[in-house]
Coordinates of C-alpha atoms in Angstrom, one line a residue:
X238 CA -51.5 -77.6 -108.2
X239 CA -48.1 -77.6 -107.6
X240 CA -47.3 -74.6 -109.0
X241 CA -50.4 -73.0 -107.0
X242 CA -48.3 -74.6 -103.9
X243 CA -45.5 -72.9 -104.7
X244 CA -46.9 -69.8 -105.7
X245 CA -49.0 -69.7 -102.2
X246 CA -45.8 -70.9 -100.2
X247 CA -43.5 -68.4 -102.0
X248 CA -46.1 -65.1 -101.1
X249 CA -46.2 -66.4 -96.8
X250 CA -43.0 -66.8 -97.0
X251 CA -42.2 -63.5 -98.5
X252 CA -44.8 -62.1 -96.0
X253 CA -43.6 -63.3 -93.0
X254 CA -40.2 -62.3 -94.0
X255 CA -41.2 -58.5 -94.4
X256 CA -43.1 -58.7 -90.9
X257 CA -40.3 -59.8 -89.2
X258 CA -37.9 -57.2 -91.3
X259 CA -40.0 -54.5 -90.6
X260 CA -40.5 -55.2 -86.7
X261 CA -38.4 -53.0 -84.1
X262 CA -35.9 -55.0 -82.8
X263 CA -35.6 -55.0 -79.0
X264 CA -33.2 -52.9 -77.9
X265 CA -32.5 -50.8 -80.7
X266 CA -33.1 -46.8 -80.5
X267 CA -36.4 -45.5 -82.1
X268 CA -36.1 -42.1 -84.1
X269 CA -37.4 -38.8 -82.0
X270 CA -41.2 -38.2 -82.1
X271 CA -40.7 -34.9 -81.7
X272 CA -37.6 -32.3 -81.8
X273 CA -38.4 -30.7 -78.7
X274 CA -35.6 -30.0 -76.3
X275 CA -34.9 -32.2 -73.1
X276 CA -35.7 -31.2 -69.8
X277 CA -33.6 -29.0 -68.1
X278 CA -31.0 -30.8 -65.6
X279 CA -30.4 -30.1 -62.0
X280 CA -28.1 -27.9 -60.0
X281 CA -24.7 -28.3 -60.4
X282 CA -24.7 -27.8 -65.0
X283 CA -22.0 -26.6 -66.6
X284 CA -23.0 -24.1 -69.3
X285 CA -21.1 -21.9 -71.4
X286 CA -21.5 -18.5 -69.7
X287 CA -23.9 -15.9 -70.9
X288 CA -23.1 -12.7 -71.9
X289 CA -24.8 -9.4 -70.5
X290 CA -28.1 -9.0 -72.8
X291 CA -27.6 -6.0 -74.2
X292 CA -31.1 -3.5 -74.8
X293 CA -31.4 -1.5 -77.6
X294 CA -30.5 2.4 -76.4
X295 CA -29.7 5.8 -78.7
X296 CA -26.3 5.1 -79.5
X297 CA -25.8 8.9 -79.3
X298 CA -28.2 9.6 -76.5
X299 CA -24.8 10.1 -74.1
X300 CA -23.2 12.4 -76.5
X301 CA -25.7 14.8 -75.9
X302 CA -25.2 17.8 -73.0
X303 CA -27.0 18.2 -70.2
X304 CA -28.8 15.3 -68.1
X305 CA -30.1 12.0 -69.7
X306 CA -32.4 9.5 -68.2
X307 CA -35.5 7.8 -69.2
X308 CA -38.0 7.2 -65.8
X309 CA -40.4 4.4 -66.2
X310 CA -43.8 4.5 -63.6
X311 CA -42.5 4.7 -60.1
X312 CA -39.3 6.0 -60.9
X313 CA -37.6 8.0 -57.9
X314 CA -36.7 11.9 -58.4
X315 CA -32.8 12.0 -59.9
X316 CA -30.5 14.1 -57.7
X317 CA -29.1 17.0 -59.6
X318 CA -25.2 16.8 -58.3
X319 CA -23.5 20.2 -59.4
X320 CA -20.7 18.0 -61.4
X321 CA -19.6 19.1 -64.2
X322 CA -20.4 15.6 -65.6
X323 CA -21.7 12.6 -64.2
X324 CA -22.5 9.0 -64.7
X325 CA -24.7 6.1 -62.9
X326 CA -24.7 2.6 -63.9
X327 CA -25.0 -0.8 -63.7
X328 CA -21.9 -2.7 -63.0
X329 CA -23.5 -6.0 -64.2
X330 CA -24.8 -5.4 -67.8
X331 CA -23.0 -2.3 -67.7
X332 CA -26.1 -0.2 -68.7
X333 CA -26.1 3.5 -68.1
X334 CA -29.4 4.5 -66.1
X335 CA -28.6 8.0 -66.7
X336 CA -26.3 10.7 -66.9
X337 CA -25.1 14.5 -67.5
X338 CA -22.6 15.3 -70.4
X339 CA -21.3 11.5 -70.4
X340 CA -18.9 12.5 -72.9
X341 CA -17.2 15.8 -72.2
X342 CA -13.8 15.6 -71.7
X343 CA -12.2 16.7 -68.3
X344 CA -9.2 16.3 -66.9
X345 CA -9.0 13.3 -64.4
X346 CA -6.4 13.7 -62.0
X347 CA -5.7 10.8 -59.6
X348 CA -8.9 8.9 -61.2
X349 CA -6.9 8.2 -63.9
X350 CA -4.7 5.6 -61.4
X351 CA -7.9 3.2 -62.6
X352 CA -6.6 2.8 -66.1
X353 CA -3.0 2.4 -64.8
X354 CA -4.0 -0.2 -62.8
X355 CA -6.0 -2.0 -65.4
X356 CA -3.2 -1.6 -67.5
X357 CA -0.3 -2.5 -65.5
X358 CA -1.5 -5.0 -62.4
X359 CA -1.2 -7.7 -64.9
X360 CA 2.9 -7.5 -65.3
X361 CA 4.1 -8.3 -61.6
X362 CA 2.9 -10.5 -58.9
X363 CA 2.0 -9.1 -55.6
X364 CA 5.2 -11.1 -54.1
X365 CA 7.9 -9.8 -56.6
X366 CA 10.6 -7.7 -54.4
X367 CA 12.2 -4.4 -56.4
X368 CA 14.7 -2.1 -55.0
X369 CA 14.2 1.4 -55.8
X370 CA 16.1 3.3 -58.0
X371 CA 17.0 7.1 -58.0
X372 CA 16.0 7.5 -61.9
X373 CA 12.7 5.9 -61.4
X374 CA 11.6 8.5 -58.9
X375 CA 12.6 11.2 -61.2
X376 CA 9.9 13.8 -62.4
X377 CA 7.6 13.4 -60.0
X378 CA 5.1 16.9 -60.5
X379 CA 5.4 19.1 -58.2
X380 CA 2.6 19.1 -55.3
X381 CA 1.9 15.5 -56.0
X382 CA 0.0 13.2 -53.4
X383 CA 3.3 11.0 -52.0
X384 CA 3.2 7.2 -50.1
X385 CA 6.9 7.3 -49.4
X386 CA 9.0 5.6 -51.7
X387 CA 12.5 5.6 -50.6
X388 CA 15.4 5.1 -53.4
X389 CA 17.5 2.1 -52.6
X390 CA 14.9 0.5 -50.4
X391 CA 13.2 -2.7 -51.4
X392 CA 9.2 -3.6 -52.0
X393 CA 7.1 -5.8 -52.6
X394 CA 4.7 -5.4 -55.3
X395 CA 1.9 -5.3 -53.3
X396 CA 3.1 -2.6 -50.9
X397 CA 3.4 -0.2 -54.1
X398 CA 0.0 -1.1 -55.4
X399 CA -1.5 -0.1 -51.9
X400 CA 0.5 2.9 -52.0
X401 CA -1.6 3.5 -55.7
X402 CA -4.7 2.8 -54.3
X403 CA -4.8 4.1 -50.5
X404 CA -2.6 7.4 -50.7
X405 CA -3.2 7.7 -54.4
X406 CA 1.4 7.6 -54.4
X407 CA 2.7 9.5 -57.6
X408 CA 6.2 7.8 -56.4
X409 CA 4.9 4.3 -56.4
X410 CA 3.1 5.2 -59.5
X411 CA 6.6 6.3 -61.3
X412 CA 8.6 2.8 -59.7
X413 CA 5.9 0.5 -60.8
X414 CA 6.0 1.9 -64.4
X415 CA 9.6 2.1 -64.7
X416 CA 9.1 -1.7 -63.8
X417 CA 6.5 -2.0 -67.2
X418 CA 8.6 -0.5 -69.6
X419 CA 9.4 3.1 -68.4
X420 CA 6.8 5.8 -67.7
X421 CA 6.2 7.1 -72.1
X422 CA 5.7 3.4 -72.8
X423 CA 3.5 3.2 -70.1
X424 CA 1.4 5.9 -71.2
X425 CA 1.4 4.2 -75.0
X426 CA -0.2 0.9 -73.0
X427 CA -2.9 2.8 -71.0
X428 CA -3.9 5.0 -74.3
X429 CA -4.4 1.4 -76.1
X430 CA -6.5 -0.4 -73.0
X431 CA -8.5 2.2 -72.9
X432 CA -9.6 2.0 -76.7
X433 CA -10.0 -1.6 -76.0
X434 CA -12.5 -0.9 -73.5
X435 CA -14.1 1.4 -75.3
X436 CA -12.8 4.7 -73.9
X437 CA -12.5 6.9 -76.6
X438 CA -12.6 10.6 -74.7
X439 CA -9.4 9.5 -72.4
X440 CA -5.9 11.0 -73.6
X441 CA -3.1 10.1 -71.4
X442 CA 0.1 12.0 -71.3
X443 CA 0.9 11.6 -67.4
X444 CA -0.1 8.2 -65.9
X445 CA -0.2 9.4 -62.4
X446 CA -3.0 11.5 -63.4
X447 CA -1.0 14.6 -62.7
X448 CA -2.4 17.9 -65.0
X449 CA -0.6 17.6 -67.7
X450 CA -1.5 19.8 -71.4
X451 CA -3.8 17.9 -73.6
X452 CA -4.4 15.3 -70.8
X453 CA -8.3 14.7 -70.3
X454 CA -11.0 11.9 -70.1
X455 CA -14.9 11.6 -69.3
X456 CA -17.1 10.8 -66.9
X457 CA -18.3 8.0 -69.3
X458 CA -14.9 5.8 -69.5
X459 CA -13.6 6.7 -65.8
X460 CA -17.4 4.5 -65.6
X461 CA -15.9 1.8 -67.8
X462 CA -12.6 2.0 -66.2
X463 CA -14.3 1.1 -62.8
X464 CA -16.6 -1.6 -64.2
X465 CA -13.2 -3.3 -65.6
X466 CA -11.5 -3.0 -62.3
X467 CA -14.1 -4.2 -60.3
X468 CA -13.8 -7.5 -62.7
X469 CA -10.7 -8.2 -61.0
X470 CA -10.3 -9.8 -57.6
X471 CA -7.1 -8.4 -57.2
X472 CA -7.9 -4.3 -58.3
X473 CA -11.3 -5.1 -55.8
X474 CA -8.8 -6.0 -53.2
X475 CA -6.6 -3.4 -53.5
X476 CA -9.0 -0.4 -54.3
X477 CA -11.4 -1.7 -51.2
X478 CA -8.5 -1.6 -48.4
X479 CA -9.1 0.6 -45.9
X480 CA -5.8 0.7 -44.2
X481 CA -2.5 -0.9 -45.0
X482 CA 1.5 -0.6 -43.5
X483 CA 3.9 0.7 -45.2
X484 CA 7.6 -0.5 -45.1
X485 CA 10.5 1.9 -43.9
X486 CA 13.1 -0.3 -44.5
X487 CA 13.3 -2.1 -40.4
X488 CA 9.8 -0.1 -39.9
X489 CA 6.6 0.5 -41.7
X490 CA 4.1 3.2 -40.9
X491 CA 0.0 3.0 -41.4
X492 CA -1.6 4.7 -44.5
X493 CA -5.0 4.7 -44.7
X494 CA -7.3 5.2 -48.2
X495 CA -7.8 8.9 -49.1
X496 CA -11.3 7.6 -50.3
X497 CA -13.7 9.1 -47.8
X498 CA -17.0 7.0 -48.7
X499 CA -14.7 4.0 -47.7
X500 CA -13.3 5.4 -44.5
X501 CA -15.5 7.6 -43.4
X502 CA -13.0 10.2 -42.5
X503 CA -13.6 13.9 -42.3
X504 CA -17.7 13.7 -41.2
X505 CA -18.1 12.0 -44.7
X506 CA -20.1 8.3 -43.5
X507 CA -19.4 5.4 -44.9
X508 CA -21.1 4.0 -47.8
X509 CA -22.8 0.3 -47.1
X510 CA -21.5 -2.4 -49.7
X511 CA -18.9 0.5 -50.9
X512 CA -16.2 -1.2 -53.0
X513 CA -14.0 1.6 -54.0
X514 CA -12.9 3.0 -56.5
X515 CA -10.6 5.6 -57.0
X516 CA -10.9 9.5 -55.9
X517 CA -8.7 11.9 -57.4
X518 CA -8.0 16.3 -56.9
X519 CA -5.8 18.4 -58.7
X520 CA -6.4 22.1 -58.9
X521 CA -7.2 22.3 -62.4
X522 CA -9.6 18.7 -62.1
X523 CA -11.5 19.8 -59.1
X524 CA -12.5 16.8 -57.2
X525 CA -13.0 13.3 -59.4
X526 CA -14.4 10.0 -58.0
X527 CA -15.0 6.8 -59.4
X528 CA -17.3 4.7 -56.8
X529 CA -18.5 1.4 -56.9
X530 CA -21.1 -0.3 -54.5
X531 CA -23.2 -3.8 -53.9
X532 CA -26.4 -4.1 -52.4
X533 CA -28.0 -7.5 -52.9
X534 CA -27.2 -8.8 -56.3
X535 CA -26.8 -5.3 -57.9
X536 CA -23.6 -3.6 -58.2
X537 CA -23.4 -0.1 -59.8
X538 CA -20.3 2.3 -60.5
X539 CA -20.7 5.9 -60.8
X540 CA -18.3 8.7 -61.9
X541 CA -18.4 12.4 -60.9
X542 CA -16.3 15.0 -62.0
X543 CA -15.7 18.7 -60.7
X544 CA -18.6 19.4 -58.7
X545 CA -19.0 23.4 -58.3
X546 CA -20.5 24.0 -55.4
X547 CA -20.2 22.7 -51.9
X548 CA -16.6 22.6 -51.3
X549 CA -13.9 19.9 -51.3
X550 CA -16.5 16.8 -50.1
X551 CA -19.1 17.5 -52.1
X552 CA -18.1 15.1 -54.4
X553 CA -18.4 11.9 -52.1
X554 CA -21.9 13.2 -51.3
X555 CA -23.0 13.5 -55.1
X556 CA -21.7 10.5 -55.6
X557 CA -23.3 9.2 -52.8
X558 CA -26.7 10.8 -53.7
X559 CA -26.5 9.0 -57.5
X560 CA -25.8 5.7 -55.8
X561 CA -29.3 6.1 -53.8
X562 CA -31.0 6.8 -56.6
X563 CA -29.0 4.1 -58.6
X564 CA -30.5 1.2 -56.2
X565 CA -33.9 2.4 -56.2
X566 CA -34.1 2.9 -59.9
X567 CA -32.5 0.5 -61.0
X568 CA -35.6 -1.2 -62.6
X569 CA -37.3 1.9 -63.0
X570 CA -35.5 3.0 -66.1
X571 CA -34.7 2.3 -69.4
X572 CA -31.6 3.0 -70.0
X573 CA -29.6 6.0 -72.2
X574 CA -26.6 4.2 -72.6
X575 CA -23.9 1.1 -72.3
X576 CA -20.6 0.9 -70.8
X577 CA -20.0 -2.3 -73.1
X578 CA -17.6 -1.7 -76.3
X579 CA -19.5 -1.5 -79.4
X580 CA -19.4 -4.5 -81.2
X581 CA -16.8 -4.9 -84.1
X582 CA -18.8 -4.5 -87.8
X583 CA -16.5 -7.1 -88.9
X584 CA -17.0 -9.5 -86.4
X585 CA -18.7 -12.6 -87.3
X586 CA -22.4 -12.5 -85.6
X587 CA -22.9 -15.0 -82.7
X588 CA -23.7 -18.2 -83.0
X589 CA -27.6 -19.5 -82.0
X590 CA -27.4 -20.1 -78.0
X591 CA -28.5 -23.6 -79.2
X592 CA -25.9 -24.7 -80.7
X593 CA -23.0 -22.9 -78.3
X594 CA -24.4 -24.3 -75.1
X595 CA -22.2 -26.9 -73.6
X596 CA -24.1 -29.1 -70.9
X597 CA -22.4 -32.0 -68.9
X598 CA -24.1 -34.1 -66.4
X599 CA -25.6 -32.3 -64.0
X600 CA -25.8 -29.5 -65.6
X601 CA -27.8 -26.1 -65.5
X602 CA -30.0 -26.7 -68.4
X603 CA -29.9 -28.6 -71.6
X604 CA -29.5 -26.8 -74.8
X605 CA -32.7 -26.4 -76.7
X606 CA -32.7 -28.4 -79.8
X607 CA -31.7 -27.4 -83.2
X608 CA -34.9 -27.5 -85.4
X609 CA -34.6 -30.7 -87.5
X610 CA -32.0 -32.7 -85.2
X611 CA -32.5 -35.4 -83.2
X612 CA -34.0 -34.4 -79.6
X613 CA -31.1 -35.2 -76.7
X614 CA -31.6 -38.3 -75.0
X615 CA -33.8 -37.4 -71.5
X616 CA -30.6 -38.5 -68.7
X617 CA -28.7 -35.9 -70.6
X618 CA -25.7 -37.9 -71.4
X619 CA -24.4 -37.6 -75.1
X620 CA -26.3 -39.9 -76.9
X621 CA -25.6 -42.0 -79.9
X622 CA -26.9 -41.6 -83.4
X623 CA -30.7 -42.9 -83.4
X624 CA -30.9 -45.6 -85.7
X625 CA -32.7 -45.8 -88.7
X626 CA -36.1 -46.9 -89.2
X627 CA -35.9 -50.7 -90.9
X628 CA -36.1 -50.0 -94.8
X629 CA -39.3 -51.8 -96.4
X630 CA -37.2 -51.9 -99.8
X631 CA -35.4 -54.8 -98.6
X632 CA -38.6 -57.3 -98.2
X633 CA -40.3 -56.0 -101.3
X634 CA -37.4 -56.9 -103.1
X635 CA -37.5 -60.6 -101.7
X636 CA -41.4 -61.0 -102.2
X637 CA -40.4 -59.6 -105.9
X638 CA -37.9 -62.0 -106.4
X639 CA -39.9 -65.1 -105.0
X640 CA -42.8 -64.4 -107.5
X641 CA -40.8 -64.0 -110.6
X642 CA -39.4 -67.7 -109.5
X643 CA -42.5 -68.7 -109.0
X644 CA -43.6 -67.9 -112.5
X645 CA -40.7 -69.2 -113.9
X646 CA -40.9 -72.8 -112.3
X647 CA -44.5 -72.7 -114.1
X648 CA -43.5 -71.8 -117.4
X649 CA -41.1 -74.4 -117.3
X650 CA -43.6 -77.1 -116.0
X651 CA -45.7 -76.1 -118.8
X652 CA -43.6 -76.7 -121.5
X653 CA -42.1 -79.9 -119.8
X654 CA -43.2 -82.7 -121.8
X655 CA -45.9 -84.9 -120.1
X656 CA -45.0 -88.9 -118.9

């Protein structure tokens, strides 16, 4: 009897032990039910910023001649400008809705100022003062487009970045690379921004733009070289004034942008939402124009190059007939091409969205969750590890051990002599 006692108090005990082991605790985390990913937060998120989407095109769809586009149902009529080569495309993802001979190399004239800018805008502020030298205004091309600059006067930065911009100045071109290392180094840094934004067809020799041999570019990177301008508040602020003053030393005079879709000089009207870019005429470049426009929350850049028929304005109304077409297309098209560099073969591919996004309270949206982890906690703070489900090992192992003394406390009773 007694070792029935003990053997019956030994197995509730045991029992009651693994109930109360095996119970949650109050308090303590539960694992996830599911792996499913938490509600998105409100307004306000902070998420690691996406990158344009890009769709899958014919990589050499633009290296072929003649016009490319591909209309979807409802698609307006494309313009047919009489440029030499064109190009119309979205300044946000940077996809090319179409184009004519996107590739063929031209020379750029003043266009060309774009990738000077790009390449040469970071180096000074817009505050910095510099006197003018005689040797930095030194082979200047003959015939060339002139602000003013005056040897031995002094300018602020930003004055010989509007003379760039609005009177497209080959004398405030020459100071302000004679500022960045002289004007054959200068060429050396636009030739290498311009492979790393994916401009292959642009050689520069001059960086005024000014005909020189062997000097060319495309329709396709004066594109990119827009889309990378308009990037930057300041090229946007420069490349979108109007009208400026220019110091004379005790004076300054007015200049006002040779860009006629901006100014609407010369019976051309004004472009709504223009933003710039850059125009551009020597006699062996015909006219060149790099525009850039916003309507709503679309902005596209278009390029046109040596139009051959309706005289020296013809090419702000091509331009401004692709833009047109641009807006109302604009989801009426696949598109034939990307303005975005192609991506390195050696670069590593990008990490799943899940695991890059970066949410803080009150943030956008919560990352989705990575199949097989824990699902976020639902308030979106960074929660701690959930804890572990109670092991039943632990119990077992007690109810084990209290039967085998059980047993041997009866053995032992048994061969205990009797009194």
């Amino acid at each position: 009897m007694i070792v029935t006692s003990a053997l019956r108090h030994a197995a509730a005990g045991s029992a009651a032990m693994l109930l109360v082991l095996s119970a949650p605790v109050a308090g303590a985390a539960t694992p996830p039910r599911t792996t499913t990913a938490a509600p998105a937060l409100g307004p306000g998120s902070v998420t690691e910023p996406t990158p344009p989407a890009r769709r899958f095109v014919d990589p050499a769809r633009l290296d072929r001649p003649g016009t490319q586009v591909q209309p979807l149902a409802g698609a307006p009529a494309l313009p047919t400008p009489s440029a030499l080569s064109w190009v119309v495309a979205d300044a946000g993802t940077g996809e090319v809705l179409a184009a004519r001979s996107a590739h063929r190399k031209l020379p750029p004239a003043s266009t060309l100022k774009a990738l000077f800018a790009l390449t040469a805008l970071p180096r000074h502020k817009a505050s910095e003062r510099h006197t003018v030298a005689d040797e930095e205004l030194t082979g200047i091309g003959e015939g060339s487009s002139l602000v003013g600059v005056k040897e031995g006067y002094t300018y602020r930065v930003s004055d010989l970045w509007n003379g760039v911009f609005l009177s497209s100045g080959n004398d405030a071109v020459h100071v302000l690379a004679a500022m960045s290392g002289g004007w054959e180094s200068m060429a050396r840094q636009m030739q290498e921004k311009a492979r790393s934004l994916g401009a292959r067809d642009t050689h520069v020799v001059s960086p005024d733009g000014y005909d020189a041999p062997g000097q060319v570019s495309s329709a396709y990177d004066l594109a990119v070289f827009g889309r990378a301008g308009i990037q930057d508040p300041e090229f946007t602020r420069y490349c979108s004034t109007a009208y400026a003053d220019f110091p004379a030393g005790s004076w300054s005079y007015g200049i006002a942008n040779t860009n006629r879709l901006l100014t609407g000089a010369d019976g051309v009207g004004r472009y709504p939402g223009l933003i710039g870019v850059k125009n551009g005429y020597t006699s062996n470049a015909g006219n060149t124009l790099i525009a850039a426009a916003r309507r709503g929350d679309r902005t596209l850049v278009v390029s046109v190059m040596n139009p051959q028929s309706g005289g020296g304005l013809a090419v702000y109304e091509e331009a401004r007939s692709l833009l047109d077409w641009g807006f109302a297309a604009a989801d009426k098209v696949r598109p034939v091409g990307s303005l975005l560099p192609p991506k390195s073969p050696e670069s590593p591919e990008r990490a799943p969205a899940e695991a890059r996004a970066v949410s803080v309270r009150g943030g956008a949206g919560a990352p989705a969750a990575v199949p097989g982890a824990p699902a976020p906690r639902p308030d979106g703070a960074a929660g701690e590890a959930a804890a572990p489900a109670p092991s039943v090992v632990l119990p077992l192992s007690l109810v084990g051990s209290a039967c085998a003394a059980a047993l041997a406390l009866w053995a032992w009773r048994r061969r205990a002599p009797r009194t």
